[in-house]
Tab-separated table of C-alpha atoms in Angstrom:
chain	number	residue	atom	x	y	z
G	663	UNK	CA	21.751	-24.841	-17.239
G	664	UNK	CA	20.004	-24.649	-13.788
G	665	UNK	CA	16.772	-27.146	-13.496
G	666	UNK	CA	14.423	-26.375	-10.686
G	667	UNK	CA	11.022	-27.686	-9.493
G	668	UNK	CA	8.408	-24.635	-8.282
G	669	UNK	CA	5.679	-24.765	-6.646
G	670	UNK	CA	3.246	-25.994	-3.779
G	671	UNK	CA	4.839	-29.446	-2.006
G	672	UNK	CA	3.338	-32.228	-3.673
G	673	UNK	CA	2.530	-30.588	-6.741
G	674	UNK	CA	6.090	-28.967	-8.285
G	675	UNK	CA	6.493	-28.149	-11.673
G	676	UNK	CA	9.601	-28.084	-14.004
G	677	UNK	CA	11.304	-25.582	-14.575
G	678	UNK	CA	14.327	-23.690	-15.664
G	679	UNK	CA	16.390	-20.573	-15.009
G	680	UNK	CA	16.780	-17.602	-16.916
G	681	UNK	CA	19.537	-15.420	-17.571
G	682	UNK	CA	17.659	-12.841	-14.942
G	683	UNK	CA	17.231	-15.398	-12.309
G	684	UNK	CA	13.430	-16.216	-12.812
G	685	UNK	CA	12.159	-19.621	-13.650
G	686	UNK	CA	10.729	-20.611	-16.985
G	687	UNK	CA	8.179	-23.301	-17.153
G	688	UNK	CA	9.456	-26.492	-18.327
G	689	UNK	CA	6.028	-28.262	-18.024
G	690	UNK	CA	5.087	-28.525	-21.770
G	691	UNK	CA	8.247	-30.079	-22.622
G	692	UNK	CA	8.775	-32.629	-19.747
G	693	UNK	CA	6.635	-33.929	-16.349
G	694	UNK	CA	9.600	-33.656	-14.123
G	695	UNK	CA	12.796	-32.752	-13.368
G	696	UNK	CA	13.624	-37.024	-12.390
G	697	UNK	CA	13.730	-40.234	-13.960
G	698	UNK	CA	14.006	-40.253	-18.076
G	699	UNK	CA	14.129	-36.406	-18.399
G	700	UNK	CA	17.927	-36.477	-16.600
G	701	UNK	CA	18.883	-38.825	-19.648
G	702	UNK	CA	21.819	-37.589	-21.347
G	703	UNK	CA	19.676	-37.161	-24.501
G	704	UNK	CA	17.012	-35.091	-22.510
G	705	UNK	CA	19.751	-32.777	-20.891
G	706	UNK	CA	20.948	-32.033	-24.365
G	707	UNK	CA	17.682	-31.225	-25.827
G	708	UNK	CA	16.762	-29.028	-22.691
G	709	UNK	CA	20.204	-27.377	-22.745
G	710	UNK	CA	18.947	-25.781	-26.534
G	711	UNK	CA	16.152	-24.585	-25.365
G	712	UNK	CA	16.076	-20.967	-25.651
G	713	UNK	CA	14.850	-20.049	-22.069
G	714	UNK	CA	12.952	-16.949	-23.224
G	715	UNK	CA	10.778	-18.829	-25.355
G	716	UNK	CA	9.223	-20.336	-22.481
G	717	UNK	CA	6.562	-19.242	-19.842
G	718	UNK	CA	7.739	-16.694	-17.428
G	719	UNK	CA	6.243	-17.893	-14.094
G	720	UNK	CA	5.251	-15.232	-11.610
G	721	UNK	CA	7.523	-14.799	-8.495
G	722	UNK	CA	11.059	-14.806	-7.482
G	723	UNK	CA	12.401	-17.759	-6.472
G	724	UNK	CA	13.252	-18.426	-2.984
G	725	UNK	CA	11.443	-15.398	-2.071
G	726	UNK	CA	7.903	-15.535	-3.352
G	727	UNK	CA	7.551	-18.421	-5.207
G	728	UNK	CA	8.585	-21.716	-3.405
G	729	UNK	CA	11.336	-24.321	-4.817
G	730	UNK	CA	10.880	-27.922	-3.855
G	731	UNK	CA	13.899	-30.369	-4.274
G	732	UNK	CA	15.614	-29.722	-7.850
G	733	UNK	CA	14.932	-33.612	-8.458
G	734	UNK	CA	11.431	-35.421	-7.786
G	735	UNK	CA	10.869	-38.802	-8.026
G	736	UNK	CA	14.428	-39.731	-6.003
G	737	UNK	CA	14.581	-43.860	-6.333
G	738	UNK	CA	17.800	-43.570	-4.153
G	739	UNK	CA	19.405	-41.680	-1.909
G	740	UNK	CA	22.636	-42.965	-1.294
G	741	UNK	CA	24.927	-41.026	0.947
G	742	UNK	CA	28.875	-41.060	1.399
G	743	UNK	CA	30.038	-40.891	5.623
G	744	UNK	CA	33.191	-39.686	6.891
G	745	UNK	CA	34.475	-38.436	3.293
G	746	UNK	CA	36.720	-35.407	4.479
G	747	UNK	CA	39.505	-36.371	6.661
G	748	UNK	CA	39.467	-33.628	8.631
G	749	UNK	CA	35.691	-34.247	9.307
G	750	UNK	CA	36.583	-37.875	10.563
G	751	UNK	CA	39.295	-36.087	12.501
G	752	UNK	CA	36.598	-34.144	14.526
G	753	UNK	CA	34.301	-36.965	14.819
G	754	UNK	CA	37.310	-39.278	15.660
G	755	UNK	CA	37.019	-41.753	13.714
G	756	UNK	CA	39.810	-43.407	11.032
G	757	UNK	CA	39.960	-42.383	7.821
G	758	UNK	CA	37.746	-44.838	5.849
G	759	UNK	CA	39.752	-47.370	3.191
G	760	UNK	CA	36.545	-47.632	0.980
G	761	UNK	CA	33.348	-45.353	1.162
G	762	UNK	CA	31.012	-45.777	3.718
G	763	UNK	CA	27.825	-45.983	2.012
G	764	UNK	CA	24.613	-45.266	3.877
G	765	UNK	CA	20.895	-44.305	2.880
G	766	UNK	CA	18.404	-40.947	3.552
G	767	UNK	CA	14.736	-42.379	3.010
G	768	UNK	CA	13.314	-40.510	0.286
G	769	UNK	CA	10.087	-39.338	2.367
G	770	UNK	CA	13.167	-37.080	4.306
G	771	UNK	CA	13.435	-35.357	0.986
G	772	UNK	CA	12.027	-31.611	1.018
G	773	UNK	CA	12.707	-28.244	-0.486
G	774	UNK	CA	16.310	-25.805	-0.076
G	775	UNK	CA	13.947	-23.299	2.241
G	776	UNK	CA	11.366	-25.730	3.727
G	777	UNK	CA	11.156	-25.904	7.287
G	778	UNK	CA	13.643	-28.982	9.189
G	779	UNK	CA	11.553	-31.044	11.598
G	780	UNK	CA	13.038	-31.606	14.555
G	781	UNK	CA	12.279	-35.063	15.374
G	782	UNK	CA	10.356	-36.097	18.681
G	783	UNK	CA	12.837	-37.433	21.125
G	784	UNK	CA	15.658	-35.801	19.425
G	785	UNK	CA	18.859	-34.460	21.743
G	786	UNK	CA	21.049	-34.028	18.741
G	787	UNK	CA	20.139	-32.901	15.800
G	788	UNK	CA	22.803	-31.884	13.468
G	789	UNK	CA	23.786	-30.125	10.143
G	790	UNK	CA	26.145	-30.787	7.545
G	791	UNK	CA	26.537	-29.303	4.305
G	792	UNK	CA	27.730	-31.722	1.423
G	793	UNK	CA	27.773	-31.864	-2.948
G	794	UNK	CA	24.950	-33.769	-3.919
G	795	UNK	CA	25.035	-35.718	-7.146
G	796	UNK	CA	22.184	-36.344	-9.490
G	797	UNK	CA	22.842	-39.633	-12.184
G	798	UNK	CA	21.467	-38.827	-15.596
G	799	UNK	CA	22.393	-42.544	-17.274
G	800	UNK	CA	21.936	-45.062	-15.128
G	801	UNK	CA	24.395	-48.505	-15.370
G	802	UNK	CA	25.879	-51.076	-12.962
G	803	UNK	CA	30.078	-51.403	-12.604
G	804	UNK	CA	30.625	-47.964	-14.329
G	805	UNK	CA	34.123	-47.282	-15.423
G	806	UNK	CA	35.638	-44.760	-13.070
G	807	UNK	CA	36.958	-43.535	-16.298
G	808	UNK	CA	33.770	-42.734	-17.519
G	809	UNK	CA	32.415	-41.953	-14.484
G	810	UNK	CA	31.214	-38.195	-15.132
G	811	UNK	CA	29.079	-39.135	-17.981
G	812	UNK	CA	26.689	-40.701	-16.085
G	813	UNK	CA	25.997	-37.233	-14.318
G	814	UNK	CA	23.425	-34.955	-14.796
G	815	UNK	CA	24.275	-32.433	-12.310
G	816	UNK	CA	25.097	-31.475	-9.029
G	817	UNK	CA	23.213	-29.505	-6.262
G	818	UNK	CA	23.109	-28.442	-2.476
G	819	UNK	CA	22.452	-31.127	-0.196
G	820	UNK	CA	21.735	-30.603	4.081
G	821	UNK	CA	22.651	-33.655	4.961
G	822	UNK	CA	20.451	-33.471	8.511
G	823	UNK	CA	21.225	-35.863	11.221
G	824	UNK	CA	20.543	-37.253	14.631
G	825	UNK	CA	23.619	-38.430	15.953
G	826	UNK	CA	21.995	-39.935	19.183
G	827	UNK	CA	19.602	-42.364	16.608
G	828	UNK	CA	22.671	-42.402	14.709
G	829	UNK	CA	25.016	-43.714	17.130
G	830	UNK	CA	23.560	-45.206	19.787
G	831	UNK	CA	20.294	-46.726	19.156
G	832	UNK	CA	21.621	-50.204	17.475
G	833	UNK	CA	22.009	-50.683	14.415
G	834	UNK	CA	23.278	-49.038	10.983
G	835	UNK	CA	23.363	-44.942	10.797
G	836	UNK	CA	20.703	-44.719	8.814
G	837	UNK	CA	17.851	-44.240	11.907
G	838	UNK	CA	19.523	-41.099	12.400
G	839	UNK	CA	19.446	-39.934	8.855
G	840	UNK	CA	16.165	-40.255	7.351
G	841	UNK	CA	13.691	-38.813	9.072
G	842	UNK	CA	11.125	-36.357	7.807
G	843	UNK	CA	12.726	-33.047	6.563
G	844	UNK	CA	16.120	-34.067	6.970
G	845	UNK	CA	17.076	-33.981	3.242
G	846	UNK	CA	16.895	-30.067	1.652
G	847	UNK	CA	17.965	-30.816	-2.023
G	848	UNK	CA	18.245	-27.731	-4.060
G	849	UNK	CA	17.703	-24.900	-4.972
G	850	UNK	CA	18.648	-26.178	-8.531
G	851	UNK	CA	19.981	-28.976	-10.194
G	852	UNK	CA	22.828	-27.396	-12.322
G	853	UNK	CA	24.534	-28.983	-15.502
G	854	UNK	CA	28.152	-30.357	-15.403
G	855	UNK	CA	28.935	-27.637	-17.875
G	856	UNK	CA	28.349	-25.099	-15.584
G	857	UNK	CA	31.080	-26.231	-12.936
G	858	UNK	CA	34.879	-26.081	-14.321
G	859	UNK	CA	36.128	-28.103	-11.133
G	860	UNK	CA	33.744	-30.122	-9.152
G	861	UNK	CA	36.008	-31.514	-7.029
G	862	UNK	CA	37.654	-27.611	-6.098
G	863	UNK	CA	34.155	-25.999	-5.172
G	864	UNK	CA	33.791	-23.858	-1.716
G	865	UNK	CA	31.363	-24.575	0.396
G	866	UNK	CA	30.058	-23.171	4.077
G	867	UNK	CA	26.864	-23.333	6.692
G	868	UNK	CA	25.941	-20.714	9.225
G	869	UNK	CA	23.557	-21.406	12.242
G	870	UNK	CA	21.990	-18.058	13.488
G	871	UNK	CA	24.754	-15.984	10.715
G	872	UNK	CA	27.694	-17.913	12.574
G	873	UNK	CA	30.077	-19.417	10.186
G	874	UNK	CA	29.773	-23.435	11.686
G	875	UNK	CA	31.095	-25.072	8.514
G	876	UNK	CA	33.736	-23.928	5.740
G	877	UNK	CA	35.476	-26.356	3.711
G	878	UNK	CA	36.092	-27.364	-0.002
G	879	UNK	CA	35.612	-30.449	-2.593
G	880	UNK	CA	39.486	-30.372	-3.132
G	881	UNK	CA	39.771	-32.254	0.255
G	882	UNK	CA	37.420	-35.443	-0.350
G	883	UNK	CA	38.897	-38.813	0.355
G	884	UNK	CA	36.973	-40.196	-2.250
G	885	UNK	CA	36.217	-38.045	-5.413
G	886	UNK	CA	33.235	-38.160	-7.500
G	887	UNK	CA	34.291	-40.504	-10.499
G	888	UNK	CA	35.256	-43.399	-7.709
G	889	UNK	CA	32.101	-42.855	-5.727
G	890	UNK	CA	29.695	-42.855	-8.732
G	891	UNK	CA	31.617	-46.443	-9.904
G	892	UNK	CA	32.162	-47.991	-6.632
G	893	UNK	CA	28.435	-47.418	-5.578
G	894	UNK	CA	27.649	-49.162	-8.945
G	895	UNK	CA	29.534	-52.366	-8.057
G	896	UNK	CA	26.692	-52.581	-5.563
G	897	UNK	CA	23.705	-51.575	-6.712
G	898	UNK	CA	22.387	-50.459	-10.298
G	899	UNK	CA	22.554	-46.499	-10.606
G	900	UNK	CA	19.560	-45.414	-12.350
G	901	UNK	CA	18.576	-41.725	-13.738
G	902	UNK	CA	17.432	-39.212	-10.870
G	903	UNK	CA	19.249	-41.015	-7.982
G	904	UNK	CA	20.954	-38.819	-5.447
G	905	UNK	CA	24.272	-39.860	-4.265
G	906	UNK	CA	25.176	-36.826	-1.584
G	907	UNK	CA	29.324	-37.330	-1.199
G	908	UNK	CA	29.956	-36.149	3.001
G	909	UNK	CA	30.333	-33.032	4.753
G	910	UNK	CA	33.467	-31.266	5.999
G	911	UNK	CA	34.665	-30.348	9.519
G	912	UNK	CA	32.118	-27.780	12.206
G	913	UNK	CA	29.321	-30.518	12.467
G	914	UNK	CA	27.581	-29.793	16.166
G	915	UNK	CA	28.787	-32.666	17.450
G	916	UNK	CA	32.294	-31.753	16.233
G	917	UNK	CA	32.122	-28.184	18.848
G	918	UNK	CA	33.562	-27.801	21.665
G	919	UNK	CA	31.152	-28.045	23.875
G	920	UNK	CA	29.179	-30.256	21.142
G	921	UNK	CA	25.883	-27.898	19.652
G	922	UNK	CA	22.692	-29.195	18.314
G	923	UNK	CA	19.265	-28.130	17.392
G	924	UNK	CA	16.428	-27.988	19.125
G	925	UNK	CA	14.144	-25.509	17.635
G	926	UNK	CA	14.072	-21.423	16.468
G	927	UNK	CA	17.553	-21.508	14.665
G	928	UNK	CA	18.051	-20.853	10.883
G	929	UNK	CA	20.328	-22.601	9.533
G	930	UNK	CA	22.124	-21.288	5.741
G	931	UNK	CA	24.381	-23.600	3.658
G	932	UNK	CA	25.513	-23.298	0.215
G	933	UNK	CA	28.495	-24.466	-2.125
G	934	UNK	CA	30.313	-22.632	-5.171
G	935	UNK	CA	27.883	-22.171	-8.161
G	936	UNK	CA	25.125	-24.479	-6.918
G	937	UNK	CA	23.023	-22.125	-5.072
G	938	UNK	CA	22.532	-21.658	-1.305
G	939	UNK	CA	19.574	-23.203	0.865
G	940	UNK	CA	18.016	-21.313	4.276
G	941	UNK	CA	15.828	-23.411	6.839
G	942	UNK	CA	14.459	-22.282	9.556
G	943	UNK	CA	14.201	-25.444	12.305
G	944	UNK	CA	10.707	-26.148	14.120
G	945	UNK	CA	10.859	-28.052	17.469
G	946	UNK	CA	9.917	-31.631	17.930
G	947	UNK	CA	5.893	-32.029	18.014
């Protein structure tokens, strides 16, 4: 099952695939695709839905009808670094021995085709494609063991960075992480069921139709069962969070000479069965 939210920013509606590719309104049935409607329970009942016997809406999406972020209402955004050893090769850094967890502000979240922001002052603004997760039952020191059922789904996640906030402006990474526009979640949010292998998916990111990143799940340090319960030793999970699990190598900062965006590229990303997102990038104000 594929879950999307359609519509003008600020005021999405739920949503679901069809077999054909266009979305079915979800509104009569639940507010959102967030919180209590990613419970276990709720994914179930949605799941036996026959999609026909809902709404067609009008438009094809990511054409002419607009997607905003497959989950509204993010509590958390909790994001993995340096989670592909060949990406910490590149950015030349050790290999970590536990996750590094950092955060994206939710207000950075926005839709798989909305415009990226370049921030003002920005020299380095960055890409990197990475396997977002989406909890469905929340908890606090999950069993890695029973790790996947907490999940709801997975989806595409553009993990957007500065590295100069990032890196050199004091601090913890997140300054360079959450500003506005610099978290594309989407296009859908699709069911566990869907994906046979989550950690063997394929995933890639073009800037201006040149291949930048191309990597695969099967090479994360940390896979998704110990991220999901070692994030919950620190914090409660709760249903809609985001936890989006690192990027692999062909970052800018990771070319030689290192390449950044400043405005009039269009960037593409996607990964195996989760859909692919296209932003064009608007200079700094």
């Amino acid at each position: 099952m594929k879950l999307v939210r359609y519509g003008a920013e600020g005021a999405e509606k739920p949503g679901m695939l069809d077999a054909t590719g266009h979305v079915r309104d979800l509104s009569g049935l639940i507010d959102d695709v967030g919180g209590n409607a990613l419970l276990p329970d709720s994914i179930t009942r949605l799941a036996g839905i026959d999609p026909a016997s809902l709404p067609l809406v009008t438009g094809t999406p990511q054409e002419n009808l607009r997607l905003g972020a497959c989950v509204g209402g993010i509590g958390k955004f909790i994001c993995i670094g340096l989670n592909y050893a060949d990406h910490a090769a590149e950015a030349g850094m050790d290999i970590p021995a536990e996750p590094i967890i950092f955060s994206k502000w939710t207000s950075a979240v926005c839709g798989p085709n909305d415009p990226i922001q370049v921030p003002r002052g920005s020299t380095k603004t960055d890409w990197e494609v990475e396997l977002g997760v989406v909890i469905g039952q929340g908890g606090s020191y999950i069993d890695e063991a029973n790790a996947m059922d907490h999940v709801a789904g997975f989806c595409v996640v553009n993990d957007v960075s500065e590295r100069d906030f990032q890196l050199n402006r004091s601090g913890t990474w997140d300054k360079g992480k959450g500003c506005d526009t610099f978290g594309p979640t989407g296009p859908w949010l699709v069911t566990p069921d869907e994906i046979s292998n989550v950690n063997d998916l394929s995933m890639w990111l073009d800037v201006d139709g040149v291949r930048m990143q191309s990597g695969s799940t099967s090479t994360l340090i940390f896979k998704v069962p110990h991220l999901i319960s070692y994030c919950s030793q620190f914090m409660s999970l709760q249903p809609g969070d985001v936890i989006s699990t690192g990027t692999p190598p062909g970052v800018g900062m990771g070319q030689n000479p290192p390449r950044f965006l400043h405005g009039g590229e269009t960037v593409s990303l996607g990964i195996e069965g989760l859909g692919q997102q296209t932003n064009v990038v608007l200079p700094s104000a």
